[in-house]
mmCIF file of C-alpha atoms in Angstrom:
data_model
loop_
_atom_site.group_PDB
_atom_site.id
_atom_site.type_symbol
_atom_site.label_atom_id
_atom_site.label_comp_id
_atom_site.label_asym_id
_atom_site.label_seq_id
_atom_site.Cartn_x
_atom_site.Cartn_y
_atom_site.Cartn_z
ATOM 1 C CA MET A 1 51.420 -40.475 197.156
ATOM 2 C CA ALA A 2 48.921 -37.817 198.203
ATOM 3 C CA LYS A 3 50.832 -35.186 196.234
ATOM 4 C CA GLN A 4 50.820 -37.360 193.142
ATOM 5 C CA GLY A 5 47.040 -37.842 193.443
ATOM 6 C CA LYS A 6 46.422 -34.134 193.645
ATOM 7 C CA ASP A 7 48.580 -33.502 190.613
ATOM 8 C CA LEU A 8 46.654 -36.167 188.665
ATOM 9 C CA ALA A 9 43.302 -34.617 189.569
ATOM 10 C CA LEU A 10 44.452 -31.153 188.543
ATOM 11 C CA SER A 11 45.718 -32.457 185.243
ATOM 12 C CA MET A 12 42.343 -34.087 184.578
ATOM 13 C CA LEU A 13 40.470 -30.869 185.349
ATOM 14 C CA ARG A 14 42.652 -29.006 182.890
ATOM 15 C CA THR A 15 41.810 -31.434 180.049
ATOM 16 C CA LEU A 16 38.068 -32.076 180.756
ATOM 17 C CA PRO A 17 35.511 -29.610 179.274
ATOM 18 C CA ARG A 18 33.568 -27.358 181.592
ATOM 19 C CA LEU A 19 29.955 -28.211 182.604
ATOM 20 C CA SER A 20 27.503 -26.260 180.443
ATOM 21 C CA LEU A 21 24.031 -26.614 178.892
ATOM 22 C CA ASN A 22 25.417 -28.005 175.669
ATOM 23 C CA ASN A 23 27.166 -30.978 177.248
ATOM 24 C CA ILE A 24 24.669 -32.227 179.916
ATOM 25 C CA ARG A 25 22.344 -35.161 179.172
ATOM 26 C CA ASP A 26 19.958 -37.495 180.993
ATOM 27 C CA ASN A 27 20.892 -40.829 182.412
ATOM 28 C CA PRO A 28 20.645 -43.780 180.009
ATOM 29 C CA GLY A 29 17.023 -44.931 179.800
ATOM 30 C CA ALA A 30 15.551 -41.935 181.596
ATOM 31 C CA ARG A 31 13.860 -40.529 178.503
ATOM 32 C CA LYS A 32 11.641 -42.858 176.461
ATOM 33 C CA PRO A 33 10.725 -41.998 172.895
ATOM 34 C CA SER A 34 7.083 -41.649 171.907
ATOM 35 C CA LYS A 35 5.310 -44.849 170.849
ATOM 36 C CA ARG A 36 4.297 -43.659 167.444
ATOM 37 C CA GLY A 37 5.421 -40.875 165.207
ATOM 38 C CA ARG A 38 3.704 -39.290 162.292
ATOM 39 C CA GLY A 39 5.364 -41.666 159.852
ATOM 40 C CA GLN A 40 6.438 -41.159 156.290
ATOM 41 C CA HIS A 41 2.941 -40.589 154.846
ATOM 42 C CA GLY A 42 1.348 -38.506 157.545
ATOM 43 C CA GLY A 43 0.155 -41.100 160.110
ATOM 44 C CA ASP A 44 -2.790 -38.918 161.214
ATOM 45 C CA LYS A 45 -5.617 -41.422 160.468
ATOM 46 C CA HIS A 46 -4.966 -43.678 163.463
ATOM 47 C CA GLY A 47 -5.349 -46.935 161.565
ATOM 48 C CA ALA A 48 -8.720 -46.013 160.059
ATOM 49 C CA GLY A 49 -7.620 -45.943 156.431
ATOM 50 C CA ASN A 50 -8.563 -43.365 153.858
ATOM 51 C CA LYS A 51 -12.177 -43.313 152.650
ATOM 52 C CA GLY A 52 -15.403 -45.233 153.073
ATOM 53 C CA SER A 53 -16.879 -47.141 156.027
ATOM 54 C CA GLY A 54 -13.439 -48.270 157.116
ATOM 55 C CA GLN A 55 -12.731 -44.889 158.690
ATOM 56 C CA ARG A 56 -16.095 -44.849 160.466
ATOM 57 C CA GLN A 57 -17.655 -47.187 163.004
ATOM 58 C CA ASN A 58 -19.989 -48.571 160.363
ATOM 59 C CA PHE A 59 -19.157 -52.247 160.724
ATOM 60 C CA MET A 60 -19.978 -54.768 158.031
ATOM 61 C CA ARG A 61 -23.055 -56.940 158.442
ATOM 62 C CA PRO A 62 -22.582 -60.562 159.559
ATOM 63 C CA GLY A 63 -21.816 -62.831 156.622
ATOM 64 C CA TYR A 64 -20.481 -60.078 154.339
ATOM 65 C CA GLU A 65 -17.113 -61.072 152.881
ATOM 66 C CA THR A 66 -15.990 -57.776 151.276
ATOM 67 C CA GLY A 67 -17.479 -58.540 147.890
ATOM 68 C CA ASN A 68 -16.795 -62.267 147.697
ATOM 69 C CA ASN A 69 -19.567 -64.792 147.261
ATOM 70 C CA PRO A 70 -20.502 -65.425 150.925
ATOM 71 C CA PHE A 71 -20.364 -68.775 152.679
ATOM 72 C CA TYR A 72 -24.110 -69.273 152.876
ATOM 73 C CA LEU A 73 -24.388 -68.863 149.098
ATOM 74 C CA ARG A 74 -21.345 -70.946 148.138
ATOM 75 C CA PHE A 75 -22.743 -74.080 149.859
ATOM 76 C CA SER A 76 -26.151 -75.633 149.346
ATOM 77 C CA TYR A 77 -28.905 -75.909 151.971
ATOM 78 C CA GLU A 78 -28.494 -78.815 154.415
ATOM 79 C CA PRO A 79 -31.914 -80.077 155.635
ATOM 80 C CA TYR A 80 -30.286 -82.147 158.388
ATOM 81 C CA TYR A 81 -30.228 -79.095 160.639
ATOM 82 C CA LYS A 82 -33.822 -78.103 159.927
ATOM 83 C CA GLY A 83 -35.609 -77.439 163.197
ATOM 84 C CA HIS A 84 -32.563 -78.399 165.291
ATOM 85 C CA HIS A 85 -33.335 -75.568 167.730
ATOM 86 C CA LEU A 86 -36.766 -77.080 168.402
ATOM 87 C CA ARG A 87 -35.709 -80.689 168.974
ATOM 88 C CA ARG A 88 -36.344 -82.147 172.406
ATOM 89 C CA GLU A 89 -33.386 -83.290 174.494
ATOM 90 C CA TYR A 90 -33.375 -85.900 177.225
ATOM 91 C CA PRO A 91 -30.539 -85.532 179.777
ATOM 92 C CA PRO A 92 -29.185 -88.998 180.645
ATOM 93 C CA LEU A 93 -29.531 -90.727 183.995
ATOM 94 C CA SER A 94 -27.718 -94.059 184.303
ATOM 95 C CA LEU A 95 -28.889 -97.075 186.267
ATOM 96 C CA GLN A 96 -25.673 -96.787 188.252
ATOM 97 C CA LYS A 97 -26.618 -93.302 189.484
ATOM 98 C CA LEU A 98 -30.174 -94.424 190.166
ATOM 99 C CA GLN A 99 -28.846 -97.242 192.360
ATOM 100 C CA LEU A 100 -26.600 -94.727 194.120
ATOM 101 C CA TYR A 101 -29.564 -92.435 194.818
ATOM 102 C CA ILE A 102 -31.451 -95.383 196.331
ATOM 103 C CA ASP A 103 -28.491 -96.573 198.428
ATOM 104 C CA THR A 104 -27.934 -93.073 199.836
ATOM 105 C CA ASN A 105 -31.641 -92.661 200.726
ATOM 106 C CA ARG A 106 -32.175 -89.854 198.235
ATOM 107 C CA ILE A 107 -34.957 -91.881 196.565
ATOM 108 C CA ASP A 108 -37.435 -94.148 198.336
ATOM 109 C CA PRO A 109 -37.722 -97.414 196.346
ATOM 110 C CA PHE A 110 -40.930 -98.363 198.207
ATOM 111 C CA LYS A 111 -42.808 -95.544 196.456
ATOM 112 C CA PRO A 112 -43.323 -94.930 192.732
ATOM 113 C CA ILE A 113 -40.402 -93.005 191.226
ATOM 114 C CA ASP A 114 -41.179 -90.327 188.670
ATOM 115 C CA PHE A 115 -39.728 -87.096 187.324
ATOM 116 C CA VAL A 116 -40.504 -85.184 190.546
ATOM 117 C CA SER A 117 -38.730 -87.769 192.726
ATOM 118 C CA ILE A 118 -35.532 -87.534 190.709
ATOM 119 C CA ILE A 119 -35.618 -83.725 190.512
ATOM 120 C CA ASN A 120 -36.031 -83.505 194.300
ATOM 121 C CA THR A 121 -32.693 -85.251 194.797
ATOM 122 C CA GLY A 122 -31.005 -82.039 193.635
ATOM 123 C CA LEU A 123 -28.459 -84.048 191.631
ATOM 124 C CA TYR A 124 -30.159 -84.267 188.236
ATOM 125 C CA ASP A 125 -29.328 -81.395 185.894
ATOM 126 C CA PHE A 126 -32.498 -80.336 184.104
ATOM 127 C CA LYS A 127 -33.139 -77.047 182.289
ATOM 128 C CA ILE A 128 -36.336 -76.362 180.358
ATOM 129 C CA GLU A 129 -34.729 -73.416 178.547
ATOM 130 C CA TRP A 130 -32.316 -75.898 176.950
ATOM 131 C CA LYS A 131 -35.231 -77.829 175.408
ATOM 132 C CA HIS A 132 -34.940 -80.606 177.988
ATOM 133 C CA ALA A 133 -38.012 -82.809 177.812
ATOM 134 C CA GLY A 134 -37.427 -85.411 180.513
ATOM 135 C CA ILE A 135 -35.247 -88.251 181.737
ATOM 136 C CA HIS A 136 -33.340 -90.627 179.491
ATOM 137 C CA LEU A 137 -32.541 -93.728 181.544
ATOM 138 C CA THR A 138 -29.342 -95.330 180.210
ATOM 139 C CA ASP A 139 -27.982 -98.866 180.716
ATOM 140 C CA GLU A 140 -24.682 -97.847 182.321
ATOM 141 C CA GLY A 141 -24.310 -100.010 185.422
ATOM 142 C CA SER A 142 -27.158 -102.360 184.487
ATOM 143 C CA ASP A 143 -25.219 -105.398 185.748
ATOM 144 C CA ASN A 144 -24.959 -103.853 189.227
ATOM 145 C CA PHE A 145 -28.540 -102.613 189.430
ATOM 146 C CA LYS A 146 -30.342 -104.622 192.121
ATOM 147 C CA ALA A 147 -33.256 -102.402 193.196
ATOM 148 C CA LYS A 148 -36.901 -103.319 192.704
ATOM 149 C CA VAL A 149 -38.617 -100.114 191.642
ATOM 150 C CA ASN A 150 -41.683 -98.758 189.904
ATOM 151 C CA ILE A 151 -40.181 -95.979 187.794
ATOM 152 C CA GLU A 152 -41.554 -93.623 185.174
ATOM 153 C CA VAL A 153 -39.147 -91.970 182.724
ATOM 154 C CA GLN A 154 -39.451 -90.285 179.359
ATOM 155 C CA TRP A 155 -37.041 -92.424 177.342
ATOM 156 C CA ALA A 156 -35.517 -95.872 177.901
ATOM 157 C CA SER A 157 -33.870 -98.520 175.757
ATOM 158 C CA GLU A 158 -34.492 -102.258 175.701
ATOM 159 C CA PRO A 159 -31.518 -103.234 177.959
ATOM 160 C CA VAL A 160 -32.720 -100.741 180.581
ATOM 161 C CA ILE A 161 -36.221 -102.220 180.564
ATOM 162 C CA ALA A 162 -34.775 -105.727 180.891
ATOM 163 C CA ALA A 163 -32.514 -104.702 183.815
ATOM 164 C CA ILE A 164 -35.451 -103.289 185.787
ATOM 165 C CA GLU A 165 -37.922 -106.090 185.057
ATOM 166 C CA ARG A 166 -35.289 -108.730 185.839
ATOM 167 C CA ASN A 167 -35.286 -107.502 189.450
ATOM 168 C CA GLY A 168 -39.076 -107.660 189.698
ATOM 169 C CA GLY A 169 -39.661 -103.970 188.996
ATOM 170 C CA THR A 170 -41.788 -102.139 186.459
ATOM 171 C CA ILE A 171 -41.034 -99.243 184.144
ATOM 172 C CA THR A 172 -43.220 -96.838 182.175
ATOM 173 C CA THR A 173 -42.261 -94.279 179.544
ATOM 174 C CA ALA A 174 -44.464 -91.192 179.643
ATOM 175 C CA TYR A 175 -44.567 -87.846 177.860
ATOM 176 C CA TYR A 176 -44.837 -84.440 179.540
ATOM 177 C CA ASP A 177 -45.356 -81.188 177.678
ATOM 178 C CA THR A 178 -43.375 -78.041 178.470
ATOM 179 C CA ASN A 179 -46.061 -76.508 180.671
ATOM 180 C CA SER A 180 -46.274 -79.681 182.736
ATOM 181 C CA LEU A 181 -42.495 -79.906 183.093
ATOM 182 C CA PHE A 182 -42.399 -76.305 184.305
ATOM 183 C CA ALA A 183 -44.843 -77.183 187.084
ATOM 184 C CA MET A 184 -42.963 -80.360 188.024
ATOM 185 C CA GLN A 185 -39.474 -78.858 187.954
ATOM 186 C CA ASP A 186 -40.041 -76.845 191.131
ATOM 187 C CA VAL A 187 -43.222 -78.071 192.810
ATOM 188 C CA GLU A 188 -43.052 -75.729 195.794
ATOM 189 C CA ARG A 189 -42.652 -72.667 193.594
ATOM 190 C CA PHE A 190 -45.562 -73.763 191.420
ATOM 191 C CA PHE A 191 -47.893 -74.336 194.373
ATOM 192 C CA THR A 192 -47.114 -70.878 195.767
ATOM 193 C CA THR A 193 -48.447 -69.303 192.557
ATOM 194 C CA GLY A 194 -51.985 -70.475 193.387
ATOM 195 C CA GLU A 195 -52.570 -71.810 189.884
ATOM 196 C CA PRO A 196 -54.512 -75.037 189.337
ATOM 197 C CA ILE A 197 -52.553 -78.123 188.391
ATOM 198 C CA PRO A 198 -52.525 -78.273 184.575
ATOM 199 C CA ARG A 199 -53.592 -81.289 182.631
ATOM 200 C CA ARG A 200 -50.950 -83.193 180.720
ATOM 201 C CA LEU A 201 -51.191 -82.915 176.947
ATOM 202 C CA LEU A 202 -50.936 -85.843 174.587
ATOM 203 C CA PRO A 203 -47.580 -86.478 172.857
ATOM 204 C CA PRO A 204 -46.953 -84.939 169.434
ATOM 205 C CA THR A 205 -47.023 -86.991 166.271
ATOM 206 C CA ASP A 206 -43.245 -87.485 166.098
ATOM 207 C CA CYS A 207 -43.211 -89.517 169.336
ATOM 208 C CA LEU A 208 -46.793 -90.756 169.561
ATOM 209 C CA GLU A 209 -45.856 -94.179 168.241
ATOM 210 C CA TYR A 210 -43.161 -94.573 170.906
ATOM 211 C CA TYR A 211 -45.535 -93.899 173.796
ATOM 212 C CA MET A 212 -48.245 -96.141 172.341
ATOM 213 C CA SER A 213 -45.892 -99.105 171.927
ATOM 214 C CA ALA A 214 -45.940 -101.921 174.486
ATOM 215 C CA ALA A 215 -42.325 -102.817 173.626
ATOM 216 C CA THR A 216 -41.162 -99.458 174.978
ATOM 217 C CA ARG A 217 -43.624 -99.680 177.922
ATOM 218 C CA GLY A 218 -45.489 -96.611 176.726
ATOM 219 C CA TYR A 219 -48.058 -95.175 179.084
ATOM 220 C CA LEU A 220 -50.687 -95.230 176.322
ATOM 221 C CA ALA A 221 -50.151 -98.931 175.525
ATOM 222 C CA SER A 222 -52.555 -101.702 176.460
ATOM 223 C CA PRO A 223 -51.748 -103.491 179.769
ATOM 224 C CA GLU A 224 -52.367 -106.899 178.129
ATOM 225 C CA GLU A 225 -49.828 -106.140 175.410
ATOM 226 C CA ILE A 226 -47.316 -104.942 178.015
ATOM 227 C CA SER A 227 -47.649 -108.239 179.907
ATOM 228 C CA HIS A 228 -46.999 -110.120 176.674
ATOM 229 C CA GLU A 229 -43.946 -107.982 175.846
ATOM 230 C CA ARG A 230 -42.565 -108.546 179.359
ATOM 231 C CA LEU A 231 -42.563 -112.276 178.730
ATOM 232 C CA ILE A 232 -40.970 -111.892 175.284
ATOM 233 C CA LEU A 233 -38.195 -109.686 176.676
ATOM 234 C CA SER A 234 -37.390 -112.150 179.478
ATOM 235 C CA GLN A 235 -37.056 -114.964 176.941
ATOM 236 C CA LYS A 236 -34.849 -112.802 174.743
ATOM 237 C CA TYR A 237 -32.424 -111.875 177.543
ATOM 238 C CA GLY A 238 -32.593 -115.246 179.278
ATOM 239 C CA TYR A 239 -33.920 -114.466 182.745
ATOM 240 C CA GLU A 240 -36.919 -115.750 184.647
ATOM 241 C CA LEU A 241 -39.633 -113.128 184.819
ATOM 242 C CA PRO A 242 -40.726 -112.570 188.433
ATOM 243 C CA LYS A 243 -44.458 -112.734 189.089
ATOM 244 C CA ILE A 244 -45.382 -109.319 190.418
ATOM 245 C CA GLU A 245 -48.852 -110.665 191.293
ATOM 246 C CA ASP A 246 -47.286 -112.616 194.181
ATOM 247 C CA ASP A 247 -45.058 -109.738 195.291
ATOM 248 C CA PRO A 248 -45.936 -108.087 198.630
ATOM 249 C CA ASP A 249 -45.406 -104.692 196.948
ATOM 250 C CA TYR A 250 -47.838 -105.509 194.153
ATOM 251 C CA GLU A 251 -50.038 -102.443 194.722
ATOM 252 C CA MET A 252 -47.025 -100.139 194.530
ATOM 253 C CA LEU A 253 -45.589 -101.812 191.435
ATOM 254 C CA ILE A 254 -48.770 -101.463 189.378
ATOM 255 C CA GLU A 255 -49.556 -97.887 190.404
ATOM 256 C CA ARG A 256 -49.800 -95.656 187.337
ATOM 257 C CA LYS A 257 -50.748 -92.079 186.601
ATOM 258 C CA ASP A 258 -53.694 -91.052 184.497
ATOM 259 C CA PRO A 259 -52.646 -89.798 181.026
ATOM 260 C CA ARG A 260 -53.724 -86.292 182.159
ATOM 261 C CA GLN A 261 -52.149 -86.474 185.628
ATOM 262 C CA LEU A 262 -48.869 -84.853 186.748
ATOM 263 C CA PHE A 263 -48.495 -85.766 190.415
ATOM 264 C CA TYR A 264 -49.343 -88.948 192.270
ATOM 265 C CA GLY A 265 -52.449 -88.400 194.406
ATOM 266 C CA LEU A 266 -53.301 -85.030 192.825
ATOM 267 C CA SER A 267 -55.659 -84.555 189.897
ATOM 268 C CA PRO A 268 -55.550 -81.806 187.253
ATOM 269 C CA GLY A 269 -57.548 -78.750 188.206
ATOM 270 C CA TRP A 270 -56.832 -78.969 191.938
ATOM 271 C CA VAL A 271 -55.283 -75.967 193.690
ATOM 272 C CA VAL A 272 -52.786 -76.760 196.462
ATOM 273 C CA SER A 273 -52.444 -74.056 199.131
ATOM 274 C CA LEU A 274 -49.224 -74.515 201.083
ATOM 275 C CA LYS A 275 -50.042 -71.624 203.401
ATOM 276 C CA ASP A 276 -53.445 -72.982 204.422
ATOM 277 C CA LYS A 277 -52.373 -76.622 204.003
ATOM 278 C CA ALA A 278 -55.500 -77.292 202.009
ATOM 279 C CA ILE A 279 -56.510 -78.606 198.591
ATOM 280 C CA LEU A 280 -59.211 -76.796 196.635
ATOM 281 C CA LYS A 281 -61.107 -78.895 194.115
ATOM 282 C CA PRO A 282 -63.239 -77.557 191.265
ATOM 283 C CA LYS A 283 -66.973 -77.995 191.677
ATOM 284 C CA ALA A 284 -68.264 -76.677 188.356
ATOM 285 C CA GLU A 285 -69.103 -79.387 185.857
ATOM 286 C CA TYR A 286 -67.483 -77.608 182.936
ATOM 287 C CA LEU A 287 -64.170 -77.445 184.866
ATOM 288 C CA LYS A 288 -64.320 -81.123 185.718
ATOM 289 C CA LYS A 289 -65.006 -81.932 182.085
ATOM 290 C CA PHE A 290 -62.181 -79.679 180.897
ATOM 291 C CA TYR A 291 -59.492 -81.173 183.139
ATOM 292 C CA SER A 292 -60.567 -84.756 182.565
ATOM 293 C CA SER A 293 -61.011 -84.551 178.798
#
């Protein structure tokens, strides 16, 4: 058997060609062809075309449609979007979340609740750069709302007002301008600047009627008209209006800010020094007149 194997190997060597440069080759897959050749028509422009701005980095202006009538000329002007970038937005806060904040001791219901109280919880998302203008209190969870509060928000609907007044509480809708909101968004940062507390500006004409209406509990409305609207709303929703005059927390429930005031207990024009733990009040008459006018 060994002799037969040797004879077979010798016979194969006689028939196979000799190893030379013209019959060696690489293993299959060892050599990979180039990704791109010159092509039939040159292929030396690298996808940049022939002439004009297409072969340069001179990109077309936004809205140009290579000679066609552009989109903004094919369709007429839509005034619905006029001034949309200037419109105020009110991030929502539901009554259900407000009750949760009270139950978890993030908000003290025995003190007046305003924009600063809700911001200090750290759970309300508010950004002035997004044109946010205050709190929109919504009626989600109104059936489960049981707290008696004195709250001030920037926007509220009729069911929200009824849910709060049904429990013996009070609600006020008040306007704050952008400069005031900047000071109230981060009170500690504002006090460290050493600037006096600004005075709150009056609402613009597009929302002046809302904040002067007693039906929306506007802060510029007459207290007598608000008392009358409280009674009308209780008759409309079918609940007995509690008498806040007999409530032990009557002083807290009727506490309101001045139309120029930002913080409870602090007047416009005062300078709060956190380092010295002192409050500096203006003494000049023209400053007192300016901040109170």
